Amino acid sequence: MRIAADGTWFYNGTPIGRPALVKLFASVLRKDPDRFVLVTPVERVGIVVEDAPFQAVEMAVEGEGADRRIAFRTNVDEFVAVDAGHSLRFERDQAGGIKPYVHVRSDLWARVTRALAYDLIDLGEEREVEGQAMFGLSAGGCFF
């Protein structure tokens, strides 16, 4: 099994077309120290994940500044509110751009889609962090 960078789940090279089946597999997905696995009561099956196992496909924003609340819905209908336990992280891609991710559960992350990434950037602000000017955003009582 494989999860492509765009969030499509594959079995034996064929996309899994049933959303209910993808949600079922996503509910038993775990991250071991060295690989992703699907865990059932009888077995652990390795799964290849090209980028992140989930995609953040919808975003809701309430409030501003330190009181801002941001919530995401993933492609498997999990809802995540950004806070200290469900943080945002930003990585550089090969072209030097920024890829944002939101922590979903355990060691599993959702990559924020490009359209939502632009919305996140619009919420950003420059702040001094440890004596350096940093660009980030406030949500859930934290600055990311």
mmCIF file with all atom_site columns, N, CA, C and O in Angstrom, residues 86-133:
data_model
loop_
_atom_site.group_PDB
_atom_site.id
_atom_site.type_symbol
_atom_site.label_atom_id
_atom_site.label_alt_id
_atom_site.label_comp_id
_atom_site.label_asym_id
_atom_site.label_entity_id
_atom_site.label_seq_id
_atom_site.pdbx_PDB_ins_code
_atom_site.Cartn_x
_atom_site.Cartn_y
_atom_site.Cartn_z
_atom_site.occupancy
_atom_site.B_iso_or_equiv
_atom_site.pdbx_formal_charge
_atom_site.auth_seq_id
_atom_site.auth_comp_id
_atom_site.auth_asym_id
_atom_site.auth_atom_id
_atom_site.pdbx_PDB_model_num
ATOM 1   N N  . HIS A 1 86  ? -1.433 20.288 18.934 1.00 0.00 ? 86  HIS A N  1
ATOM 2   C CA . HIS A 1 86  ? -1.644 20.076 17.502 1.00 0.00 ? 86  HIS A CA 1
ATOM 3   C C  . HIS A 1 86  ? -1.026 21.259 16.772 1.00 0.00 ? 86  HIS A C  1
ATOM 4   O O  . HIS A 1 86  ? -1.710 22.169 16.316 1.00 0.00 ? 86  HIS A O  1
ATOM 5   N N  . SER A 1 87  ? 0.284  21.211 16.687 1.00 0.00 ? 87  SER A N  1
ATOM 6   C CA . SER A 1 87  ? 1.047  22.365 16.206 1.00 0.00 ? 87  SER A CA 1
ATOM 7   C C  . SER A 1 87  ? 1.103  22.434 14.685 1.00 0.00 ? 87  SER A C  1
ATOM 8   O O  . SER A 1 87  ? 0.758  21.486 13.980 1.00 0.00 ? 87  SER A O  1
ATOM 9   N N  . LEU A 1 88  ? 1.556  23.584 14.224 1.00 0.00 ? 88  LEU A N  1
ATOM 10  C CA . LEU A 1 88  ? 1.889  23.783 12.821 1.00 0.00 ? 88  LEU A CA 1
ATOM 11  C C  . LEU A 1 88  ? 3.404  23.680 12.692 1.00 0.00 ? 88  LEU A C  1
ATOM 12  O O  . LEU A 1 88  ? 4.134  24.074 13.601 1.00 0.00 ? 88  LEU A O  1
ATOM 13  N N  . ARG A 1 89  ? 3.863  23.139 11.584 1.00 0.00 ? 89  ARG A N  1
ATOM 14  C CA . ARG A 1 89  ? 5.293  23.177 11.277 1.00 0.00 ? 89  ARG A CA 1
ATOM 15  C C  . ARG A 1 89  ? 5.437  23.553 9.816  1.00 0.00 ? 89  ARG A C  1
ATOM 16  O O  . ARG A 1 89  ? 4.526  23.325 9.010  1.00 0.00 ? 89  ARG A O  1
ATOM 17  N N  . PHE A 1 90  ? 6.580  24.148 9.499  1.00 0.00 ? 90  PHE A N  1
ATOM 18  C CA . PHE A 1 90  ? 6.819  24.617 8.143  1.00 0.00 ? 90  PHE A CA 1
ATOM 19  C C  . PHE A 1 90  ? 8.149  24.064 7.669  1.00 0.00 ? 90  PHE A C  1
ATOM 20  O O  . PHE A 1 90  ? 9.138  24.125 8.392  1.00 0.00 ? 90  PHE A O  1
ATOM 21  N N  . GLU A 1 91  ? 8.164  23.502 6.470  1.00 0.00 ? 91  GLU A N  1
ATOM 22  C CA . GLU A 1 91  ? 9.383  22.950 5.883  1.00 0.00 ? 91  GLU A CA 1
ATOM 23  C C  . GLU A 1 91  ? 9.605  23.581 4.520  1.00 0.00 ? 91  GLU A C  1
ATOM 24  O O  . GLU A 1 91  ? 8.651  23.990 3.853  1.00 0.00 ? 91  GLU A O  1
ATOM 25  N N  . ARG A 1 92  ? 10.840 23.616 4.099  1.00 0.00 ? 92  ARG A N  1
ATOM 26  C CA . ARG A 1 92  ? 11.177 24.099 2.756  1.00 0.00 ? 92  ARG A CA 1
ATOM 27  C C  . ARG A 1 92  ? 11.076 22.940 1.775  1.00 0.00 ? 92  ARG A C  1
ATOM 28  O O  . ARG A 1 92  ? 11.506 21.833 2.063  1.00 0.00 ? 92  ARG A O  1
ATOM 29  N N  . ASP A 1 93  ? 10.489 23.225 0.606  1.00 0.00 ? 93  ASP A N  1
ATOM 30  C CA . ASP A 1 93  ? 10.462 22.195 -0.439 1.00 0.00 ? 93  ASP A CA 1
ATOM 31  C C  . ASP A 1 93  ? 11.720 22.321 -1.295 1.00 0.00 ? 93  ASP A C  1
ATOM 32  O O  . ASP A 1 93  ? 12.565 23.192 -1.051 1.00 0.00 ? 93  ASP A O  1
ATOM 33  N N  . GLN A 1 94  ? 11.859 21.486 -2.290 1.00 0.00 ? 94  GLN A N  1
ATOM 34  C CA . GLN A 1 94  ? 13.066 21.456 -3.119 1.00 0.00 ? 94  GLN A CA 1
ATOM 35  C C  . GLN A 1 94  ? 13.282 22.754 -3.886 1.00 0.00 ? 94  GLN A C  1
ATOM 36  O O  . GLN A 1 94  ? 14.413 23.118 -4.188 1.00 0.00 ? 94  GLN A O  1
ATOM 37  N N  . ALA A 1 95  ? 12.206 23.459 -4.197 1.00 0.00 ? 95  ALA A N  1
ATOM 38  C CA . ALA A 1 95  ? 12.311 24.719 -4.937 1.00 0.00 ? 95  ALA A CA 1
ATOM 39  C C  . ALA A 1 95  ? 12.523 25.915 -4.007 1.00 0.00 ? 95  ALA A C  1
ATOM 40  O O  . ALA A 1 95  ? 12.600 27.041 -4.469 1.00 0.00 ? 95  ALA A O  1
ATOM 41  N N  . GLY A 1 96  ? 12.581 25.663 -2.686 1.00 0.00 ? 96  GLY A N  1
ATOM 42  C CA . GLY A 1 96  ? 12.788 26.746 -1.725 1.00 0.00 ? 96  GLY A CA 1
ATOM 43  C C  . GLY A 1 96  ? 11.510 27.326 -1.163 1.00 0.00 ? 96  GLY A C  1
ATOM 44  O O  . GLY A 1 96  ? 11.553 28.250 -0.354 1.00 0.00 ? 96  GLY A O  1
ATOM 45  N N  . GLY A 1 97  ? 10.358 26.816 -1.586 1.00 0.00 ? 97  GLY A N  1
ATOM 46  C CA . GLY A 1 97  ? 9.080  27.284 -1.054 1.00 0.00 ? 97  GLY A CA 1
ATOM 47  C C  . GLY A 1 97  ? 8.794  26.679 0.309  1.00 0.00 ? 97  GLY A C  1
ATOM 48  O O  . GLY A 1 97  ? 9.537  25.834 0.804  1.00 0.00 ? 97  GLY A O  1
ATOM 49  N N  . ILE A 1 98  ? 7.706  27.105 0.899  1.00 0.00 ? 98  ILE A N  1
ATOM 50  C CA . ILE A 1 98  ? 7.323  26.641 2.235  1.00 0.00 ? 98  ILE A CA 1
ATOM 51  C C  . ILE A 1 98  ? 6.158  25.667 2.126  1.00 0.00 ? 98  ILE A C  1
ATOM 52  O O  . ILE A 1 98  ? 5.181  25.919 1.419  1.00 0.00 ? 98  ILE A O  1
ATOM 53  N N  . LYS A 1 99  ? 6.266  24.538 2.845  1.00 0.00 ? 99  LYS A N  1
ATOM 54  C CA . LYS A 1 99  ? 5.178  23.564 2.945  1.00 0.00 ? 99  LYS A CA 1
ATOM 55  C C  . LYS A 1 99  ? 4.737  23.509 4.403  1.00 0.00 ? 99  LYS A C  1
ATOM 56  O O  . LYS A 1 99  ? 5.500  23.090 5.266  1.00 0.00 ? 99  LYS A O  1
ATOM 57  N N  . PRO A 1 100 ? 3.496  23.928 4.692  1.00 0.00 ? 100 PRO A N  1
ATOM 58  C CA . PRO A 1 100 ? 2.997  23.832 6.069  1.00 0.00 ? 100 PRO A CA 1
ATOM 59  C C  . PRO A 1 100 ? 2.343  22.480 6.346  1.00 0.00 ? 100 PRO A C  1
ATOM 60  O O  . PRO A 1 100 ? 1.756  21.859 5.453  1.00 0.00 ? 100 PRO A O  1
ATOM 61  N N  . TYR A 1 101 ? 2.479  22.038 7.585  1.00 0.00 ? 101 TYR A N  1
ATOM 62  C CA . TYR A 1 101 ? 1.883  20.794 8.064  1.00 0.00 ? 101 TYR A CA 1
ATOM 63  C C  . TYR A 1 101 ? 1.196  21.066 9.387  1.00 0.00 ? 101 TYR A C  1
ATOM 64  O O  . TYR A 1 101 ? 1.630  21.924 10.159 1.00 0.00 ? 101 TYR A O  1
ATOM 65  N N  . VAL A 1 102 ? 0.145  20.309 9.676  1.00 0.00 ? 102 VAL A N  1
ATOM 66  C CA . VAL A 1 102 ? -0.525 20.384 10.972 1.00 0.00 ? 102 VAL A CA 1
ATOM 67  C C  . VAL A 1 102 ? -0.488 18.992 11.600 1.00 0.00 ? 102 VAL A C  1
ATOM 68  O O  . VAL A 1 102 ? -0.692 17.982 10.922 1.00 0.00 ? 102 VAL A O  1
ATOM 69  N N  . HIS A 1 103 ? -0.207 18.949 12.897 1.00 0.00 ? 103 HIS A N  1
ATOM 70  C CA . HIS A 1 103 ? -0.133 17.688 13.630 1.00 0.00 ? 103 HIS A CA 1
ATOM 71  C C  . HIS A 1 103 ? -1.552 17.172 13.860 1.00 0.00 ? 103 HIS A C  1
ATOM 72  O O  . HIS A 1 103 ? -2.395 17.874 14.419 1.00 0.00 ? 103 HIS A O  1
ATOM 73  N N  . VAL A 1 104 ? -1.806 15.941 13.457 1.00 0.00 ? 104 VAL A N  1
ATOM 74  C CA . VAL A 1 104 ? -3.145 15.355 13.569 1.00 0.00 ? 104 VAL A CA 1
ATOM 75  C C  . VAL A 1 104 ? -3.269 14.525 14.844 1.00 0.00 ? 104 VAL A C  1
ATOM 76  O O  . VAL A 1 104 ? -4.098 14.801 15.698 1.00 0.00 ? 104 VAL A O  1
ATOM 77  N N  . ARG A 1 105 ? -2.421 13.507 14.957 1.00 0.00 ? 105 ARG A N  1
ATOM 78  C CA . ARG A 1 105 ? -2.439 12.651 16.150 1.00 0.00 ? 105 ARG A CA 1
ATOM 79  C C  . ARG A 1 105 ? -1.157 11.834 16.178 1.00 0.00 ? 105 ARG A C  1
ATOM 80  O O  . ARG A 1 105 ? -0.547 11.578 15.139 1.00 0.00 ? 105 ARG A O  1
ATOM 81  N N  . SER A 1 106 ? -0.776 11.420 17.370 1.00 0.00 ? 106 SER A N  1
ATOM 82  C CA . SER A 1 106 ? 0.457  10.652 17.563 1.00 0.00 ? 106 SER A CA 1
ATOM 83  C C  . SER A 1 106 ? 1.578  11.278 16.749 1.00 0.00 ? 106 SER A C  1
ATOM 84  O O  . SER A 1 106 ? 1.870  12.429 16.913 1.00 0.00 ? 106 SER A O  1
ATOM 85  N N  . ASP A 1 107 ? 2.173  10.522 15.844 1.00 0.00 ? 107 ASP A N  1
ATOM 86  C CA . ASP A 1 107 ? 3.260  11.044 15.019 1.00 0.00 ? 107 ASP A CA 1
ATOM 87  C C  . ASP A 1 107 ? 2.792  11.228 13.577 1.00 0.00 ? 107 ASP A C  1
ATOM 88  O O  . ASP A 1 107 ? 3.566  11.077 12.635 1.00 0.00 ? 107 ASP A O  1
ATOM 89  N N  . LEU A 1 108 ? 1.518  11.551 13.392 1.00 0.00 ? 108 LEU A N  1
ATOM 90  C CA . LEU A 1 108 ? 0.923  11.677 12.063 1.00 0.00 ? 108 LEU A CA 1
ATOM 91  C C  . LEU A 1 108 ? 0.589  13.139 11.774 1.00 0.00 ? 108 LEU A C  1
ATOM 92  O O  . LEU A 1 108 ? 0.016  13.830 12.613 1.00 0.00 ? 108 LEU A O  1
ATOM 93  N N  . TRP A 1 109 ? 0.939  13.576 10.562 1.00 0.00 ? 109 TRP A N  1
ATOM 94  C CA . TRP A 1 109 ? 0.777  14.961 10.154 1.00 0.00 ? 109 TRP A CA 1
ATOM 95  C C  . TRP A 1 109 ? -0.050 15.051 8.881  1.00 0.00 ? 109 TRP A C  1
ATOM 96  O O  . TRP A 1 109 ? -0.109 14.096 8.106  1.00 0.00 ? 109 TRP A O  1
ATOM 97  N N  . ALA A 1 110 ? -0.666 16.203 8.680  1.00 0.00 ? 110 ALA A N  1
ATOM 98  C CA . ALA A 1 110 ? -1.378 16.497 7.435  1.00 0.00 ? 110 ALA A CA 1
ATOM 99  C C  . ALA A 1 110 ? -0.666 17.661 6.755  1.00 0.00 ? 110 ALA A C  1
ATOM 100 O O  . ALA A 1 110 ? -0.351 18.660 7.403  1.00 0.00 ? 110 ALA A O  1
ATOM 101 N N  . ARG A 1 111 ? -0.399 17.501 5.463  1.00 0.00 ? 111 ARG A N  1
ATOM 102 C CA . ARG A 1 111 ? 0.161  18.622 4.705  1.00 0.00 ? 111 ARG A CA 1
ATOM 103 C C  . ARG A 1 111 ? -0.979 19.552 4.334  1.00 0.00 ? 111 ARG A C  1
ATOM 104 O O  . ARG A 1 111 ? -2.020 19.114 3.846  1.00 0.00 ? 111 ARG A O  1
ATOM 105 N N  . VAL A 1 112 ? -0.804 20.822 4.582  1.00 0.00 ? 112 VAL A N  1
ATOM 106 C CA . VAL A 1 112 ? -1.811 21.828 4.259  1.00 0.00 ? 112 VAL A CA 1
ATOM 107 C C  . VAL A 1 112 ? -1.768 22.061 2.748  1.00 0.00 ? 112 VAL A C  1
ATOM 108 O O  . VAL A 1 112 ? -0.691 22.273 2.181  1.00 0.00 ? 112 VAL A O  1
ATOM 109 N N  . THR A 1 113 ? -2.923 21.986 2.092  1.00 0.00 ? 113 THR A N  1
ATOM 110 C CA . THR A 1 113 ? -2.962 22.162 0.639  1.00 0.00 ? 113 THR A CA 1
ATOM 111 C C  . THR A 1 113 ? -2.468 23.552 0.251  1.00 0.00 ? 113 THR A C  1
ATOM 112 O O  . THR A 1 113 ? -2.455 24.473 1.067  1.00 0.00 ? 113 THR A O  1
ATOM 113 N N  . ARG A 1 114 ? -2.067 23.678 -0.996 1.00 0.00 ? 114 ARG A N  1
ATOM 114 C CA . ARG A 1 114 ? -1.493 24.940 -1.466 1.00 0.00 ? 114 ARG A CA 1
ATOM 115 C C  . ARG A 1 114 ? -2.442 26.123 -1.265 1.00 0.00 ? 114 ARG A C  1
ATOM 116 O O  . ARG A 1 114 ? -2.039 27.183 -0.816 1.00 0.00 ? 114 ARG A O  1
ATOM 117 N N  . ALA A 1 115 ? -3.716 25.951 -1.591 1.00 0.00 ? 115 ALA A N  1
ATOM 118 C CA . ALA A 1 115 ? -4.677 27.053 -1.438 1.00 0.00 ? 115 ALA A CA 1
ATOM 119 C C  . ALA A 1 115 ? -4.768 27.493 0.022  1.00 0.00 ? 115 ALA A C  1
ATOM 120 O O  . ALA A 1 115 ? -4.786 28.695 0.328  1.00 0.00 ? 115 ALA A O  1
ATOM 121 N N  . LEU A 1 116 ? -4.810 26.529 0.939  1.00 0.00 ? 116 LEU A N  1
ATOM 122 C CA . LEU A 1 116 ? -4.877 26.878 2.364  1.00 0.00 ? 116 LEU A CA 1
ATOM 123 C C  . LEU A 1 116 ? -3.554 27.451 2.852  1.00 0.00 ? 116 LEU A C  1
ATOM 124 O O  . LEU A 1 116 ? -3.544 28.281 3.770  1.00 0.00 ? 116 LEU A O  1
ATOM 125 N N  . ALA A 1 117 ? -2.445 27.035 2.258  1.00 0.00 ? 117 ALA A N  1
ATOM 126 C CA . ALA A 1 117 ? -1.138 27.595 2.643  1.00 0.00 ? 117 ALA A CA 1
ATOM 127 C C  . ALA A 1 117 ? -1.123 29.094 2.382  1.00 0.00 ? 117 ALA A C  1
ATOM 128 O O  . ALA A 1 117 ? -0.610 29.874 3.198  1.00 0.00 ? 117 ALA A O  1
ATOM 129 N N  . TYR A 1 118 ? -1.684 29.529 1.260  1.00 0.00 ? 118 TYR A N  1
ATOM 130 C CA . TYR A 1 118 ? -1.756 30.962 0.975  1.00 0.00 ? 118 TYR A CA 1
ATOM 131 C C  . TYR A 1 118 ? -2.621 31.669 2.010  1.00 0.00 ? 118 TYR A C  1
ATOM 132 O O  . TYR A 1 118 ? -2.309 32.784 2.441  1.00 0.00 ? 118 TYR A O  1
ATOM 133 N N  . ASP A 1 119 ? -3.711 31.043 2.422  1.00 0.00 ? 119 ASP A N  1
ATOM 134 C CA . ASP A 1 119 ? -4.563 31.630 3.469  1.00 0.00 ? 119 ASP A CA 1
ATOM 135 C C  . ASP A 1 119 ? -3.795 31.750 4.784  1.00 0.00 ? 119 ASP A C  1
ATOM 136 O O  . ASP A 1 119 ? -3.943 32.742 5.504  1.00 0.00 ? 119 ASP A O  1
ATOM 137 N N  . LEU A 1 120 ? -2.990 30.734 5.111  1.00 0.00 ? 120 LEU A N  1
ATOM 138 C CA . LEU A 1 120 ? -2.171 30.806 6.330  1.00 0.00 ? 120 LEU A CA 1
ATOM 139 C C  . LEU A 1 120 ? -1.169 31.950 6.260  1.00 0.00 ? 120 LEU A C  1
ATOM 140 O O  . LEU A 1 120 ? -0.975 32.686 7.236  1.00 0.00 ? 120 LEU A O  1
ATOM 141 N N  . ILE A 1 121 ? -0.538 32.108 5.112  1.00 0.00 ? 121 ILE A N  1
ATOM 142 C CA . ILE A 1 121 ? 0.444  33.185 4.946  1.00 0.00 ? 121 ILE A CA 1
ATOM 143 C C  . ILE A 1 121 ? -0.214 34.545 5.154  1.00 0.00 ? 121 ILE A C  1
ATOM 144 O O  . ILE A 1 121 ? 0.360  35.442 5.769  1.00 0.00 ? 121 ILE A O  1
ATOM 145 N N  . ASP A 1 122 ? -1.447 34.703 4.681  1.00 0.00 ? 122 ASP A N  1
ATOM 146 C CA . ASP A 1 122 ? -2.174 35.961 4.878  1.00 0.00 ? 122 ASP A CA 1
ATOM 147 C C  . ASP A 1 122 ? -2.401 36.269 6.355  1.00 0.00 ? 122 ASP A C  1
ATOM 148 O O  . ASP A 1 122 ? -2.537 37.428 6.743  1.00 0.00 ? 122 ASP A O  1
ATOM 149 N N  . LEU A 1 123 ? -2.439 35.231 7.197  1.00 0.00 ? 123 LEU A N  1
ATOM 150 C CA . LEU A 1 123 ? -2.647 35.428 8.636  1.00 0.00 ? 123 LEU A CA 1
ATOM 151 C C  . LEU A 1 123 ? -1.340 35.740 9.376  1.00 0.00 ? 123 LEU A C  1
ATOM 152 O O  . LEU A 1 123 ? -1.355 36.052 10.559 1.00 0.00 ? 123 LEU A O  1
ATOM 153 N N  . GLY A 1 124 ? -0.226 35.618 8.678  1.00 0.00 ? 124 GLY A N  1
ATOM 154 C CA . GLY A 1 124 ? 1.084  35.745 9.306  1.00 0.00 ? 124 GLY A CA 1
ATOM 155 C C  . GLY A 1 124 ? 1.430  37.153 9.735  1.00 0.00 ? 124 GLY A C  1
ATOM 156 O O  . GLY A 1 124 ? 0.831  38.140 9.320  1.00 0.00 ? 124 GLY A O  1
ATOM 157 N N  . GLU A 1 125 ? 2.437  37.206 10.582 1.00 0.00 ? 125 GLU A N  1
ATOM 158 C CA . GLU A 1 125 ? 2.949  38.470 11.105 1.00 0.00 ? 125 GLU A CA 1
ATOM 159 C C  . GLU A 1 125 ? 4.420  38.281 11.463 1.00 0.00 ? 125 GLU A C  1
ATOM 160 O O  . GLU A 1 125 ? 4.880  37.159 11.658 1.00 0.00 ? 125 GLU A O  1
ATOM 161 N N  . GLU A 1 126 ? 5.129  39.383 11.538 1.00 0.00 ? 126 GLU A N  1
ATOM 162 C CA . GLU A 1 126 ? 6.527  39.319 11.944 1.00 0.00 ? 126 GLU A CA 1
ATOM 163 C C  . GLU A 1 126 ? 6.619  39.630 13.426 1.00 0.00 ? 126 GLU A C  1
ATOM 164 O O  . GLU A 1 126 ? 6.008  40.564 13.914 1.00 0.00 ? 126 GLU A O  1
ATOM 165 N N  . ARG A 1 127 ? 7.400  38.794 14.138 1.00 0.00 ? 127 ARG A N  1
ATOM 166 C CA . ARG A 1 127 ? 7.593  38.938 15.583 1.00 0.00 ? 127 ARG A CA 1
ATOM 167 C C  . ARG A 1 127 ? 9.047  38.697 15.920 1.00 0.00 ? 127 ARG A C  1
ATOM 168 O O  . ARG A 1 127 ? 9.737  37.954 15.227 1.00 0.00 ? 127 ARG A O  1
ATOM 169 N N  . GLU A 1 128 ? 9.459  39.249 17.040 1.00 0.00 ? 128 GLU A N  1
ATOM 170 C CA . GLU A 1 128 ? 10.804 38.974 17.512 1.00 0.00 ? 128 GLU A CA 1
ATOM 171 C C  . GLU A 1 128 ? 10.767 37.728 18.395 1.00 0.00 ? 128 GLU A C  1
ATOM 172 O O  . GLU A 1 128 ? 10.018 37.649 19.361 1.00 0.00 ? 128 GLU A O  1
ATOM 173 N N  . VAL A 1 129 ? 11.577 36.728 18.030 1.00 0.00 ? 129 VAL A N  1
ATOM 174 C CA . VAL A 1 129 ? 11.669 35.481 18.777 1.00 0.00 ? 129 VAL A CA 1
ATOM 175 C C  . VAL A 1 129 ? 13.142 35.252 19.082 1.00 0.00 ? 129 VAL A C  1
ATOM 176 O O  . VAL A 1 129 ? 13.956 35.115 18.156 1.00 0.00 ? 129 VAL A O  1
ATOM 177 N N  . GLU A 1 130 ? 13.474 35.225 20.359 1.00 0.00 ? 130 GLU A N  1
ATOM 178 C CA . GLU A 1 130 ? 14.853 35.034 20.805 1.00 0.00 ? 130 GLU A CA 1
ATOM 179 C C  . GLU A 1 130 ? 15.810 36.000 20.107 1.00 0.00 ? 130 GLU A C  1
ATOM 180 O O  . GLU A 1 130 ? 16.879 35.620 19.629 1.00 0.00 ? 130 GLU A O  1
ATOM 181 N N  . GLY A 1 131 ? 15.372 37.260 19.998 1.00 0.00 ? 131 GLY A N  1
ATOM 182 C CA . GLY A 1 131 ? 16.219 38.296 19.438 1.00 0.00 ? 131 GLY A CA 1
ATOM 183 C C  . GLY A 1 131 ? 16.262 38.356 17.922 1.00 0.00 ? 131 GLY A C  1
ATOM 184 O O  . GLY A 1 131 ? 16.985 39.168 17.363 1.00 0.00 ? 131 GLY A O  1
ATOM 185 N N  . GLN A 1 132 ? 15.498 37.506 17.239 1.00 0.00 ? 132 GLN A N  1
ATOM 186 C CA . GLN A 1 132 ? 15.483 37.504 15.778 1.00 0.00 ? 132 GLN A CA 1
ATOM 187 C C  . GLN A 1 132 ? 14.069 37.754 15.266 1.00 0.00 ? 132 GLN A C  1
ATOM 188 O O  . GLN A 1 132 ? 13.102 37.244 15.836 1.00 0.00 ? 132 GLN A O  1
ATOM 189 N N  . ALA A 1 133 ? 13.977 38.513 14.186 1.00 0.00 ? 133 ALA A N  1
ATOM 190 C CA . ALA A 1 133 ? 12.680 38.732 13.548 1.00 0.00 ? 133 ALA A CA 1
ATOM 191 C C  . ALA A 1 133 ? 12.272 37.444 12.836 1.00 0.00 ? 133 ALA A C  1
ATOM 192 O O  . ALA A 1 133 ? 13.036 36.891 12.056 1.00 0.00 ? 133 ALA A O  1
#
